[in-house]
PDB file of C-alpha atoms in Angstrom:
ATOM      1  CA  MET H   1     -16.438   6.159  37.088  1.00 46.00           C
ATOM      2  CA  ALA H   2     -15.537   7.655  33.763  1.00 50.00           C
ATOM      3  CA  SER H   3     -18.433   8.533  31.496  1.00 56.00           C
ATOM      4  CA  SER H   4     -19.244   6.452  28.398  1.00 61.00           C
ATOM      5  CA  ILE H   5     -17.945   9.239  26.172  1.00 65.00           C
ATOM      6  CA  ASP H   6     -14.680   9.563  28.120  1.00 72.00           C
ATOM      7  CA  THR H   7     -14.239   5.802  28.078  1.00 74.00           C
ATOM      8  CA  ASN H   8     -14.636   5.598  24.345  1.00 77.00           C
ATOM      9  CA  ARG H   9     -12.272   8.543  23.873  1.00 82.00           C
ATOM     10  CA  ILE H  10      -9.559   6.991  26.097  1.00 83.00           C
ATOM     11  CA  LEU H  11      -9.907   3.598  24.422  1.00 81.00           C
ATOM     12  CA  THR H  12      -9.830   5.078  20.945  1.00 83.00           C
ATOM     13  CA  GLN H  13      -6.840   7.288  21.608  1.00 84.00           C
ATOM     14  CA  SER H  14      -4.901   4.460  23.240  1.00 84.00           C
ATOM     15  CA  PHE H  15      -5.783   2.107  20.345  1.00 82.00           C
ATOM     16  CA  MET H  16      -4.728   4.510  17.561  1.00 81.00           C
ATOM     17  CA  THR H  17      -1.489   5.513  19.345  1.00 82.00           C
ATOM     18  CA  ALA H  18      -0.548   1.909  19.960  1.00 82.00           C
ATOM     19  CA  LEU H  19      -1.521   0.947  16.419  1.00 79.00           C
ATOM     20  CA  ALA H  20       0.837   3.572  15.018  1.00 76.00           C
ATOM     21  CA  GLN H  21       3.631   2.236  17.160  1.00 73.00           C
ATOM     22  CA  ALA H  22       2.932  -1.469  16.664  1.00 66.00           C
ATOM     23  CA  GLN H  23       5.901  -2.042  14.383  1.00 60.00           C
ATOM     24  CA  GLY H  24       4.505   0.823  12.316  1.00 67.00           C
ATOM     25  CA  GLN H  25       2.229  -1.644  10.508  1.00 72.00           C
ATOM     26  CA  TRP H  26      -0.610   0.762   9.773  1.00 73.00           C
ATOM     27  CA  ALA H  27       1.873   3.402   8.541  1.00 75.00           C
ATOM     28  CA  LYS H  28       3.715   0.823   6.502  1.00 77.00           C
ATOM     29  CA  PHE H  29       0.509  -0.507   5.053  1.00 78.00           C
ATOM     30  CA  CYS H  30      -0.654   2.933   3.964  1.00 77.00           C
ATOM     31  CA  LYS H  31       2.806   3.721   2.537  1.00 78.00           C
ATOM     32  CA  LEU H  32       2.694   0.523   0.533  1.00 79.00           C
ATOM     33  CA  ILE H  33      -0.666   1.488  -0.959  1.00 78.00           C
ATOM     34  CA  ASP H  34       0.551   4.960  -1.796  1.00 80.00           C
ATOM     35  CA  SER H  35       3.873   3.826  -3.261  1.00 82.00           C
ATOM     36  CA  THR H  36       2.460   1.210  -5.542  1.00 81.00           C
ATOM     37  CA  GLY H  37      -0.394   3.461  -6.697  1.00 78.00           C
ATOM     38  CA  VAL H  38      -3.121   1.056  -5.748  1.00 74.00           C
ATOM     39  CA  ALA H  39      -6.457   2.850  -6.192  1.00 63.00           C
ATOM     40  CA  GLN H  40      -7.652   3.491  -2.680  1.00 60.00           C
ATOM     41  CA  VAL H  41     -11.285   3.157  -1.861  1.00 55.00           C
ATOM     42  CA  THR H  42     -11.984   4.062   1.760  1.00 52.00           C
ATOM     43  CA  LEU H  43     -15.453   3.015   2.826  1.00 48.00           C
ATOM     44  CA  GLY H  44     -17.469   4.480   5.658  1.00 43.00           C
ATOM     45  CA  GLN H  45     -18.372   2.417   8.682  1.00 40.00           C
ATOM     46  CA  GLY H  46     -21.294   0.136   7.897  1.00 40.00           C
ATOM     47  CA  ALA H  47     -20.877   0.467   4.123  1.00 40.00           C
ATOM     48  CA  PHE H  48     -18.818  -2.620   3.589  1.00 43.00           C
ATOM     49  CA  GLY H  49     -21.762  -4.774   2.664  1.00 44.00           C
ATOM     50  CA  GLY H  50     -21.764  -3.159  -0.791  1.00 44.00           C
ATOM     51  CA  THR H  51     -18.042  -3.348  -1.346  1.00 44.00           C
ATOM     52  CA  MET H  52     -18.136  -4.736  -4.867  1.00 43.00           C
ATOM     53  CA  SER H  53     -20.553  -2.100  -6.241  1.00 43.00           C
ATOM     54  CA  THR H  54     -18.827   0.710  -4.283  1.00 43.00           C
ATOM     55  CA  VAL H  55     -15.393  -0.182  -5.640  1.00 44.00           C
ATOM     56  CA  SER H  56     -16.721  -0.538  -9.202  1.00 44.00           C
ATOM     57  CA  ARG H  57     -18.334   2.902  -9.169  1.00 41.00           C
ATOM     58  CA  THR H  58     -15.312   4.567  -7.585  1.00 43.00           C
ATOM     59  CA  ALA H  59     -12.752   2.858  -9.800  1.00 41.00           C
ATOM     60  CA  THR H  60     -14.331   4.050 -13.047  1.00 38.00           C
ATOM     61  CA  ALA H  61     -14.014   7.644 -11.820  1.00 37.00           C
ATOM     62  CA  ASN H  62     -10.449   7.260 -10.660  1.00 38.00           C
ATOM     63  CA  PRO H  63      -7.912   8.109 -13.367  1.00 35.00           C
ATOM     64  CA  SER H  64      -5.284   5.878 -11.738  1.00 38.00           C
ATOM     65  CA  ALA H  65      -7.491   2.838 -11.882  1.00 38.00           C
ATOM     66  CA  SER H  66      -8.491   0.583 -14.730  1.00 38.00           C
ATOM     67  CA  ASP H  67     -12.067   0.695 -15.887  1.00 40.00           C
ATOM     68  CA  PHE H  68     -13.164  -2.680 -14.554  1.00 44.00           C
ATOM     69  CA  PHE H  69     -12.142  -4.724 -11.565  1.00 48.00           C
ATOM     70  CA  THR H  70     -12.787  -8.375 -10.806  1.00 49.00           C
ATOM     71  CA  PHE H  71     -12.813  -9.822  -7.295  1.00 48.00           C
ATOM     72  CA  GLU H  72     -10.920 -13.036  -6.850  1.00 47.00           C
ATOM     73  CA  SER H  73     -11.241 -15.351  -3.909  1.00 40.00           C
ATOM     74  CA  ASP H  74      -7.504 -15.937  -3.626  1.00 42.00           C
ATOM     75  CA  PHE H  75      -6.817 -12.216  -3.332  1.00 45.00           C
ATOM     76  CA  ALA H  76      -9.061 -11.002  -0.517  1.00 46.00           C
ATOM     77  CA  VAL H  77      -8.429 -10.279   3.110  1.00 48.00           C
ATOM     78  CA  ALA H  78     -11.343 -11.463   5.175  1.00 48.00           C
ATOM     79  CA  HIS H  79     -13.180  -8.860   7.168  1.00 50.00           C
ATOM     80  CA  LYS H  80     -12.016  -9.105  10.766  1.00 54.00           C
ATOM     81  CA  ALA H  81     -13.918  -8.286  13.915  1.00 59.00           C
ATOM     82  CA  LEU H  82     -12.028  -8.679  17.228  1.00 60.00           C
ATOM     83  CA  VAL H  83     -14.226  -8.616  20.298  1.00 65.00           C
ATOM     84  CA  HIS H  84     -12.977  -8.304  23.871  1.00 66.00           C
ATOM     85  CA  THR H  85     -15.585  -8.545  26.669  1.00 72.00           C
ATOM     86  CA  PHE H  86     -14.998  -7.213  30.179  1.00 65.00           C
ATOM     87  CA  PRO H  87     -17.088  -6.212  33.288  1.00 67.00           C
ATOM     88  CA  VAL H  88     -18.700  -2.775  33.394  1.00 61.00           C
ATOM     89  CA  GLN H  89     -16.745  -1.803  36.525  1.00 60.00           C
ATOM     90  CA  THR H  90     -13.460  -2.125  34.695  1.00 57.00           C
ATOM     91  CA  ARG H  91     -14.441   0.993  32.761  1.00 53.00           C
ATOM     92  CA  ALA H  92     -13.764   3.015  35.920  1.00 51.00           C
ATOM     93  CA  SER H  93     -10.051   2.723  35.332  1.00 64.00           C
ATOM     94  CA  GLU H  94      -8.451   4.886  32.646  1.00 66.00           C
ATOM     95  CA  TYR H  95      -5.366   2.716  32.872  1.00 67.00           C
ATOM     96  CA  ALA H  96      -7.426  -0.365  32.129  1.00 74.00           C
ATOM     97  CA  MET H  97      -8.804   1.310  29.005  1.00 74.00           C
ATOM     98  CA  GLU H  98      -5.398   2.398  27.886  1.00 78.00           C
ATOM     99  CA  ASP H  99      -4.026  -1.118  28.374  1.00 79.00           C
ATOM    100  CA  LEU H 100      -6.941  -2.597  26.502  1.00 79.00           C
ATOM    101  CA  GLY H 101      -6.352  -0.234  23.581  1.00 80.00           C
ATOM    102  CA  VAL H 102      -2.716  -1.349  23.354  1.00 80.00           C
ATOM    103  CA  GLN H 103      -3.665  -5.062  23.417  1.00 78.00           C
ATOM    104  CA  LEU H 104      -6.233  -4.663  20.688  1.00 79.00           C
ATOM    105  CA  ALA H 105      -3.858  -2.588  18.506  1.00 80.00           C
ATOM    106  CA  GLY H 106      -1.340  -5.415  18.649  1.00 77.00           C
ATOM    107  CA  LEU H 107      -3.945  -7.879  17.300  1.00 75.00           C
ATOM    108  CA  VAL H 108      -4.871  -5.546  14.471  1.00 77.00           C
ATOM    109  CA  ALA H 109      -1.233  -5.060  13.527  1.00 77.00           C
ATOM    110  CA  ASN H 110      -1.077  -8.769  12.796  1.00 74.00           C
ATOM    111  CA  GLU H 111      -4.088  -8.461  10.493  1.00 72.00           C
ATOM    112  CA  LEU H 112      -2.461  -5.530   8.654  1.00 75.00           C
ATOM    113  CA  ASP H 113       0.671  -7.605   8.132  1.00 75.00           C
ATOM    114  CA  ALA H 114      -1.386 -10.304   6.537  1.00 72.00           C
ATOM    115  CA  ALA H 115      -3.188  -7.762   4.400  1.00 72.00           C
ATOM    116  CA  ALA H 116       0.158  -6.343   3.115  1.00 75.00           C
ATOM    117  CA  GLY H 117       1.149  -9.862   2.202  1.00 75.00           C
ATOM    118  CA  ALA H 118      -2.010 -10.439   0.256  1.00 72.00           C
ATOM    119  CA  LEU H 119      -1.642  -7.120  -1.484  1.00 73.00           C
ATOM    120  CA  LEU H 120       1.880  -7.931  -2.688  1.00 76.00           C
ATOM    121  CA  SER H 121       0.928 -11.455  -3.646  1.00 75.00           C
ATOM    122  CA  GLY H 122      -1.799 -10.001  -5.837  1.00 74.00           C
ATOM    123  CA  LEU H 123       0.592  -7.526  -7.386  1.00 75.00           C
ATOM    124  CA  PHE H 124       3.038 -10.247  -8.342  1.00 72.00           C
ATOM    125  CA  ALA H 125       0.309 -12.483  -9.651  1.00 73.00           C
ATOM    126  CA  ALA H 126      -0.790  -9.590 -11.832  1.00 74.00           C
ATOM    127  CA  ALA H 127       2.633  -9.421 -13.470  1.00 74.00           C
ATOM    128  CA  HIS H 128       1.706 -12.013 -16.050  1.00 69.00           C
ATOM    129  CA  PRO H 129       0.409 -11.539 -19.587  1.00 65.00           C
ATOM    130  CA  ARG H 130      -3.197 -12.644 -19.010  1.00 62.00           C
ATOM    131  CA  ALA H 131      -4.666  -9.773 -20.940  1.00 57.00           C
ATOM    132  CA  GLY H 132      -6.210 -11.410 -23.953  1.00 59.00           C
ATOM    133  CA  ALA H 133      -5.877 -14.945 -22.600  1.00 62.00           C
ATOM    134  CA  GLY H 134      -9.657 -15.432 -22.885  1.00 58.00           C
ATOM    135  CA  ALA H 135      -9.429 -14.568 -26.581  1.00 62.00           C
ATOM    136  CA  GLY H 136      -6.615 -17.044 -27.153  1.00 70.00           C
ATOM    137  CA  GLU H 137      -3.958 -14.291 -27.571  1.00 72.00           C
ATOM    138  CA  VAL H 138      -1.331 -15.926 -25.329  1.00 73.00           C
ATOM    139  CA  GLY H 139       1.331 -18.243 -26.808  1.00 70.00           C
ATOM    140  CA  ALA H 140       3.494 -18.642 -29.882  1.00 70.00           C
ATOM    141  CA  GLY H 141       2.478 -16.296 -32.648  1.00 72.00           C
ATOM    142  CA  LYS H 142       0.022 -14.427 -30.415  1.00 76.00           C
ATOM    143  CA  LYS H 143      -0.018 -10.895 -28.943  1.00 76.00           C
ATOM    144  CA  TYR H 144       1.232 -12.043 -25.567  1.00 78.00           C
ATOM    145  CA  ILE H 145       3.860 -14.633 -24.693  1.00 77.00           C
ATOM    146  CA  ASP H 146       3.789 -16.482 -21.382  1.00 70.00           C
ATOM    147  CA  THR H 147       7.513 -16.881 -20.789  1.00 69.00           C
ATOM    148  CA  GLY H 148       9.767 -13.982 -20.217  1.00 69.00           C
ATOM    149  CA  LEU H 149      12.851 -16.012 -21.004  1.00 69.00           C
ATOM    150  CA  ALA H 150      11.643 -16.705 -24.528  1.00 72.00           C
ATOM    151  CA  PHE H 151      10.674 -13.072 -24.932  1.00 72.00           C
ATOM    152  CA  LEU H 152      14.110 -11.860 -23.945  1.00 70.00           C
ATOM    153  CA  ALA H 153      15.751 -14.420 -26.181  1.00 74.00           C
ATOM    154  CA  GLY H 154      13.978 -12.854 -29.124  1.00 75.00           C
ATOM    155  CA  GLU H 155      11.724 -15.904 -29.785  1.00 76.00           C
ATOM    156  CA  ALA H 156       8.583 -13.757 -29.706  1.00 74.00           C
ATOM    157  CA  GLY H 157       7.273 -12.447 -32.972  1.00 73.00           C
ATOM    158  CA  ALA H 158       6.973  -8.820 -33.928  1.00 75.00           C
ATOM    159  CA  GLY H 159       4.224  -7.038 -32.043  1.00 75.00           C
ATOM    160  CA  THR H 160       4.294  -9.572 -29.197  1.00 78.00           C
ATOM    161  CA  GLN H 161       4.746  -8.432 -25.646  1.00 80.00           C
ATOM    162  CA  ASP H 162       5.278  -9.848 -22.181  1.00 80.00           C
ATOM    163  CA  ASN H 163       5.227  -8.404 -18.680  1.00 82.00           C
ATOM    164  CA  LEU H 164       6.884 -11.353 -16.936  1.00 82.00           C
ATOM    165  CA  ILE H 165      10.669 -11.804 -17.096  1.00 83.00           C
ATOM    166  CA  THR H 166      13.003 -14.241 -15.296  1.00 81.00           C
ATOM    167  CA  SER H 167      16.163 -12.293 -14.688  1.00 86.00           C
ATOM    168  CA  ALA H 168      17.681 -11.453 -11.292  1.00 91.00           C
ATOM    169  CA  LEU H 169      17.711  -7.783 -10.331  1.00 93.00           C
ATOM    170  CA  ALA H 170      20.678  -6.077 -12.041  1.00 91.00           C
ATOM    171  CA  GLU H 171      21.243  -3.057 -14.254  1.00 89.00           C
ATOM    172  CA  ALA H 172      20.499  -4.904 -17.441  1.00 88.00           C
ATOM    173  CA  SER H 173      17.315  -6.591 -16.162  1.00 90.00           C
ATOM    174  CA  LEU H 174      15.957  -3.379 -14.660  1.00 92.00           C
ATOM    175  CA  ASN H 175      16.645  -1.567 -17.943  1.00 89.00           C
ATOM    176  CA  THR H 176      14.726  -4.363 -19.729  1.00 87.00           C
ATOM    177  CA  ALA H 177      11.791  -3.940 -17.384  1.00 90.00           C
ATOM    178  CA  ILE H 178      11.676  -0.242 -17.928  1.00 91.00           C
ATOM    179  CA  LYS H 179      11.819  -0.588 -21.707  1.00 87.00           C
ATOM    180  CA  LEU H 180       9.049  -3.239 -21.642  1.00 86.00           C
ATOM    181  CA  LEU H 181       6.888  -0.714 -19.745  1.00 87.00           C
ATOM    182  CA  LEU H 182       7.657   2.002 -22.227  1.00 86.00           C
ATOM    183  CA  GLN H 183       6.726  -0.226 -25.127  1.00 83.00           C
ATOM    184  CA  TYR H 184       3.602  -1.751 -23.548  1.00 83.00           C
ATOM    185  CA  LYS H 185       0.426  -1.705 -25.563  1.00 79.00           C
ATOM    186  CA  SER H 186      -3.185  -2.420 -24.786  1.00 75.00           C
ATOM    187  CA  ASP H 187      -4.968  -5.512 -26.090  1.00 69.00           C
ATOM    188  CA  ARG H 188      -6.023  -3.388 -29.040  1.00 75.00           C
ATOM    189  CA  GLY H 189      -2.456  -2.532 -29.917  1.00 75.00           C
ATOM    190  CA  VAL H 190      -2.577   1.026 -28.648  1.00 81.00           C
ATOM    191  CA  SER H 191       0.571   2.344 -26.957  1.00 83.00           C
ATOM    192  CA  LEU H 192      -0.065   3.047 -23.224  1.00 84.00           C
ATOM    193  CA  ASN H 193       2.939   5.333 -22.722  1.00 85.00           C
ATOM    194  CA  LEU H 194       3.691   3.792 -19.334  1.00 87.00           C
ATOM    195  CA  GLY H 195       6.533   5.142 -17.225  1.00 86.00           C
ATOM    196  CA  GLN H 196       7.601   7.876 -19.672  1.00 85.00           C
ATOM    197  CA  ALA H 197       7.105  10.523 -17.029  1.00 84.00           C
ATOM    198  CA  GLY H 198       9.026   8.616 -14.379  1.00 87.00           C
ATOM    199  CA  GLY H 199       7.587   7.988 -10.957  1.00 89.00           C
ATOM    200  CA  LEU H 200       8.042   4.216 -11.163  1.00 92.00           C
ATOM    201  CA  CYS H 201       8.194   2.048  -8.037  1.00 91.00           C
ATOM    202  CA  LEU H 202      10.604  -0.828  -7.639  1.00 93.00           C
ATOM    203  CA  VAL H 203       9.485  -3.562  -5.172  1.00 91.00           C
ATOM    204  CA  VAL H 204      12.140  -5.918  -3.815  1.00 92.00           C
ATOM    205  CA  ALA H 205      12.759  -8.361  -0.961  1.00 91.00           C
ATOM    206  CA  PRO H 206      15.344  -7.452   1.726  1.00 93.00           C
ATOM    207  CA  LYS H 207      18.001  -9.547  -0.128  1.00 94.00           C
ATOM    208  CA  ASN H 208      18.013  -7.001  -2.982  1.00 94.00           C
ATOM    209  CA  ALA H 209      17.618  -3.789  -0.891  1.00 94.00           C
ATOM    210  CA  GLN H 210      21.241  -2.742  -1.381  1.00 94.00           C
ATOM    211  CA  THR H 211      21.248  -3.667  -5.073  1.00 93.00           C
ATOM    212  CA  ALA H 212      18.083  -1.689  -5.631  1.00 93.00           C
ATOM    213  CA  HIS H 213      19.489   1.328  -3.828  1.00 92.00           C
ATOM    214  CA  GLU H 214      22.712   1.279  -5.882  1.00 90.00           C
ATOM    215  CA  LEU H 215      20.825   0.873  -9.191  1.00 91.00           C
ATOM    216  CA  VAL H 216      18.347   3.650  -8.553  1.00 90.00           C
ATOM    217  CA  VAL H 217      20.108   6.247  -6.389  1.00 86.00           C
ATOM    218  CA  SER H 218      23.556   6.339  -7.894  1.00 83.00           C
ATOM    219  CA  ALA H 219      24.239   9.305 -10.167  1.00 80.00           C
ATOM    220  CA  LEU H 220      26.294   7.174 -12.565  1.00 77.00           C
ATOM    221  CA  SER H 221      25.545   3.900 -14.283  1.00 74.00           C
ATOM    222  CA  GLY H 222      27.476   0.964 -12.871  1.00 68.00           C
ATOM    223  CA  SER H 223      28.434  -0.524 -16.197  1.00 67.00           C
ATOM    224  CA  ASP H 224      29.940   2.477 -18.037  1.00 69.00           C
ATOM    225  CA  ASN H 225      30.007   5.403 -15.540  1.00 71.00           C
ATOM    226  CA  ALA H 226      27.527   7.291 -17.841  1.00 74.00           C
ATOM    227  CA  SER H 227      24.527   9.133 -16.590  1.00 77.00           C
ATOM    228  CA  ASN H 228      22.200   6.700 -14.753  1.00 80.00           C
ATOM    229  CA  PHE H 229      19.229   6.125 -17.027  1.00 82.00           C
ATOM    230  CA  VAL H 230      17.240   4.457 -14.222  1.00 85.00           C
ATOM    231  CA  LYS H 231      17.529   7.282 -11.681  1.00 84.00           C
ATOM    232  CA  GLY H 232      15.221   9.610 -13.546  1.00 86.00           C
ATOM    233  CA  LEU H 233      12.515   7.008 -13.999  1.00 91.00           C
ATOM    234  CA  VAL H 234      12.356   5.063 -10.736  1.00 92.00           C
ATOM    235  CA  SER H 235      11.391   7.354  -7.875  1.00 89.00           C
ATOM    236  CA  GLU H 236      10.739   4.951  -5.045  1.00 89.00           C
ATOM    237  CA  ILE H 237      11.946   1.599  -3.689  1.00 92.00           C
ATOM    238  CA  VAL H 238       9.682  -0.576  -1.546  1.00 89.00           C
ATOM    239  CA  VAL H 239      11.408  -3.292   0.444  1.00 89.00           C
ATOM    240  CA  THR H 240       9.090  -6.010   1.728  1.00 85.00           C
ATOM    241  CA  ASN H 241       9.282  -9.415   3.407  1.00 83.00           C
ATOM    242  CA  HIS H 242       6.183 -10.690   1.667  1.00 80.00           C
ATOM    243  CA  LEU H 243       7.593 -11.856  -1.673  1.00 82.00           C
ATOM    244  CA  SER H 244       7.494 -15.632  -2.017  1.00 78.00           C
ATOM    245  CA  ASP H 245      11.108 -15.701  -3.321  1.00 85.00           C
ATOM    246  CA  ASP H 246      13.953 -13.418  -2.103  1.00 89.00           C
ATOM    247  CA  ASP H 247      15.072 -13.004  -5.687  1.00 92.00           C
ATOM    248  CA  ASP H 248      11.757 -11.909  -7.132  1.00 91.00           C
ATOM    249  CA  TRP H 249      11.093  -8.254  -7.835  1.00 92.00           C
ATOM    250  CA  PHE H 250       8.772  -6.125  -9.838  1.00 88.00           C
ATOM    251  CA  LEU H 251       8.461  -2.664 -11.363  1.00 92.00           C
ATOM    252  CA  ILE H 252       5.223  -0.700 -11.184  1.00 89.00           C
ATOM    253  CA  ASP H 253       3.860   2.427 -12.860  1.00 88.00           C
ATOM    254  CA  PRO H 254       1.693   3.669  -9.911  1.00 85.00           C
ATOM    255  CA  LYS H 255      -0.417   5.673 -12.377  1.00 82.00           C
ATOM    256  CA  ALA H 256      -1.522   2.508 -14.150  1.00 81.00           C
ATOM    257  CA  THR H 257      -1.492  -0.221 -11.534  1.00 79.00           C
ATOM    258  CA  PRO H 258      -3.961  -3.042 -12.131  1.00 76.00           C
ATOM    259  CA  LEU H 259      -5.115  -3.236  -8.503  1.00 74.00           C
ATOM    260  CA  ALA H 260      -7.496  -1.547  -6.182  1.00 71.00           C
ATOM    261  CA  ILE H 261      -7.994  -2.045  -2.474  1.00 72.00           C
ATOM    262  CA  ALA H 262     -11.030  -1.156  -0.347  1.00 69.00           C
ATOM    263  CA  TYR H 263     -10.597  -0.747   3.338  1.00 70.00           C
ATOM    264  CA  ASP H 264     -11.991   0.762   6.464  1.00 68.00           C
ATOM    265  CA  SER H 265      -9.368   2.311   8.689  1.00 73.00           C
ATOM    266  CA  PRO H 266      -9.027   0.173  11.819  1.00 78.00           C
ATOM    267  CA  ALA H 267     -11.440   1.413  14.468  1.00 78.00           C
ATOM    268  CA  VAL H 268     -12.513   0.457  17.950  1.00 80.00           C
ATOM    269  CA  ARG H 269     -15.868   1.039  19.618  1.00 78.00           C
ATOM    270  CA  LEU H 270     -17.338   0.235  23.019  1.00 77.00           C
ATOM    271  CA  THR H 271     -20.839  -1.170  23.454  1.00 76.00           C
ATOM    272  CA  THR H 272     -22.741  -2.365  26.485  1.00 76.00           C
ATOM    273  CA  GLN H 273     -24.502  -5.744  26.501  1.00 76.00           C
ATOM    274  CA  THR H 274     -28.249  -5.755  27.096  1.00 74.00           C
ATOM    275  CA  GLN H 275     -28.000  -6.973  30.659  1.00 75.00           C
ATOM    276  CA  GLY H 276     -25.847  -3.962  31.516  1.00 72.00           C
ATOM    277  CA  LEU H 277     -23.139  -5.987  33.272  1.00 76.00           C
ATOM    278  CA  LEU H 278     -20.615  -6.400  30.457  1.00 76.00           C
ATOM    279  CA  HIS H 279     -18.923  -4.258  27.830  1.00 74.00           C
ATOM    280  CA  ASP H 280     -17.818  -5.354  24.378  1.00 77.00           C
ATOM    281  CA  ALA H 281     -14.819  -3.635  22.867  1.00 76.00           C
ATOM    282  CA  VAL H 282     -15.169  -4.302  19.169  1.00 77.00           C
ATOM    283  CA  VAL H 283     -12.278  -3.672  16.790  1.00 77.00           C
ATOM    284  CA  GLU H 284     -12.859  -3.882  13.048  1.00 73.00           C
ATOM    285  CA  CYS H 285     -10.179  -4.260  10.411  1.00 71.00           C
ATOM    286  CA  ARG H 286     -11.770  -4.809   7.014  1.00 68.00           C
ATOM    287  CA  LEU H 287      -9.941  -4.943   3.696  1.00 68.00           C
ATOM    288  CA  VAL H 288     -10.723  -6.310   0.252  1.00 68.00           C
ATOM    289  CA  ALA H 289      -8.409  -6.147  -2.747  1.00 68.00           C
ATOM    290  CA  CYS H 290      -9.269  -6.672  -6.379  1.00 68.00           C
ATOM    291  CA  LYS H 291      -7.476  -6.648  -9.705  1.00 70.00           C
ATOM    292  CA  ALA H 292      -8.323  -5.504 -13.218  1.00 69.00           C
ATOM    293  CA  PRO H 293      -8.838  -8.132 -15.893  1.00 65.00           C
ATOM    294  CA  TYR H 294      -6.024  -6.461 -17.871  1.00 68.00           C
ATOM    295  CA  GLU H 295      -2.595  -5.987 -16.292  1.00 73.00           C
ATOM    296  CA  PRO H 296      -0.679  -3.108 -17.764  1.00 78.00           C
ATOM    297  CA  GLY H 297       1.559  -1.037 -15.516  1.00 83.00           C
ATOM    298  CA  ILE H 298       3.561  -3.819 -13.962  1.00 87.00           C
ATOM    299  CA  ILE H 299       6.612  -5.849 -14.995  1.00 88.00           C
ATOM    300  CA  GLY H 300       7.511  -8.725 -12.732  1.00 85.00           C
ATOM    301  CA  SER H 301      10.567 -10.959 -12.566  1.00 86.00           C
ATOM    302  CA  ASN H 302      10.036 -14.526 -11.326  1.00 82.00           C
ATOM    303  CA  VAL H 303      13.600 -15.620 -10.692  1.00 83.00           C
ATOM    304  CA  ALA H 304      14.135 -19.360 -10.541  1.00 72.00           C
TER     305      ALA H 304
END
């Protein structure tokens, strides 16, 4: 019979290998976090009970995060614990442990897919001019306007801004989004200088994958064959299935994203029940996302 240490090692190795291969969900999830600049807060095992205070302390020290974060019930991935119980004698087989690791990794991959969806839903929800809403600064004649169509039509007054537009992805609308980022100010009227150094991330659904590539990667502009203004500012394209509408898209400055996410890397551990006859293989996949009360750094397009 394999020792307890060997059993845990075999199970862990099998689990992590299978997780990396399970449609690449863990790798995709981490890439999504990196690309969109979400402030990462990785908690140690057992520390998740103090998630809120831990994220708050870490976020204030992170230059890519806003100073304050608020947790919202509609933007949180519940902590998941998957438990598989089996007889002690099963541990004697390395093949059984390897197979168990593969099965558990498949379950966790589903959780990561849901987490990615929640993350992107929160990103898109953040692309709305709510900064200052509590002070009555949204609406006609206010600092922020709640309709991108009216903003683009020039109906907003001087000094008004908006981070939600309604145009389909195209050269003109992407240029508009970039310029809105460049002009964006804080609720106190201070220029934030977003996107001036490039490094922007464009998030689209599969329907717009080719359009995004042509807009960003081409050396020449499609409209006049001049130098492509967008290419030097947008450095990454993220294609995802999680947008609620195939036509929706958004542009993010990863250095000023309004979101943070706290997570424990998926892990598996083996414990023995008190009677000594059964093992519990426990897999934990715990993630919580939060957003800042102000939402600079993101321009979204909600296409009808």
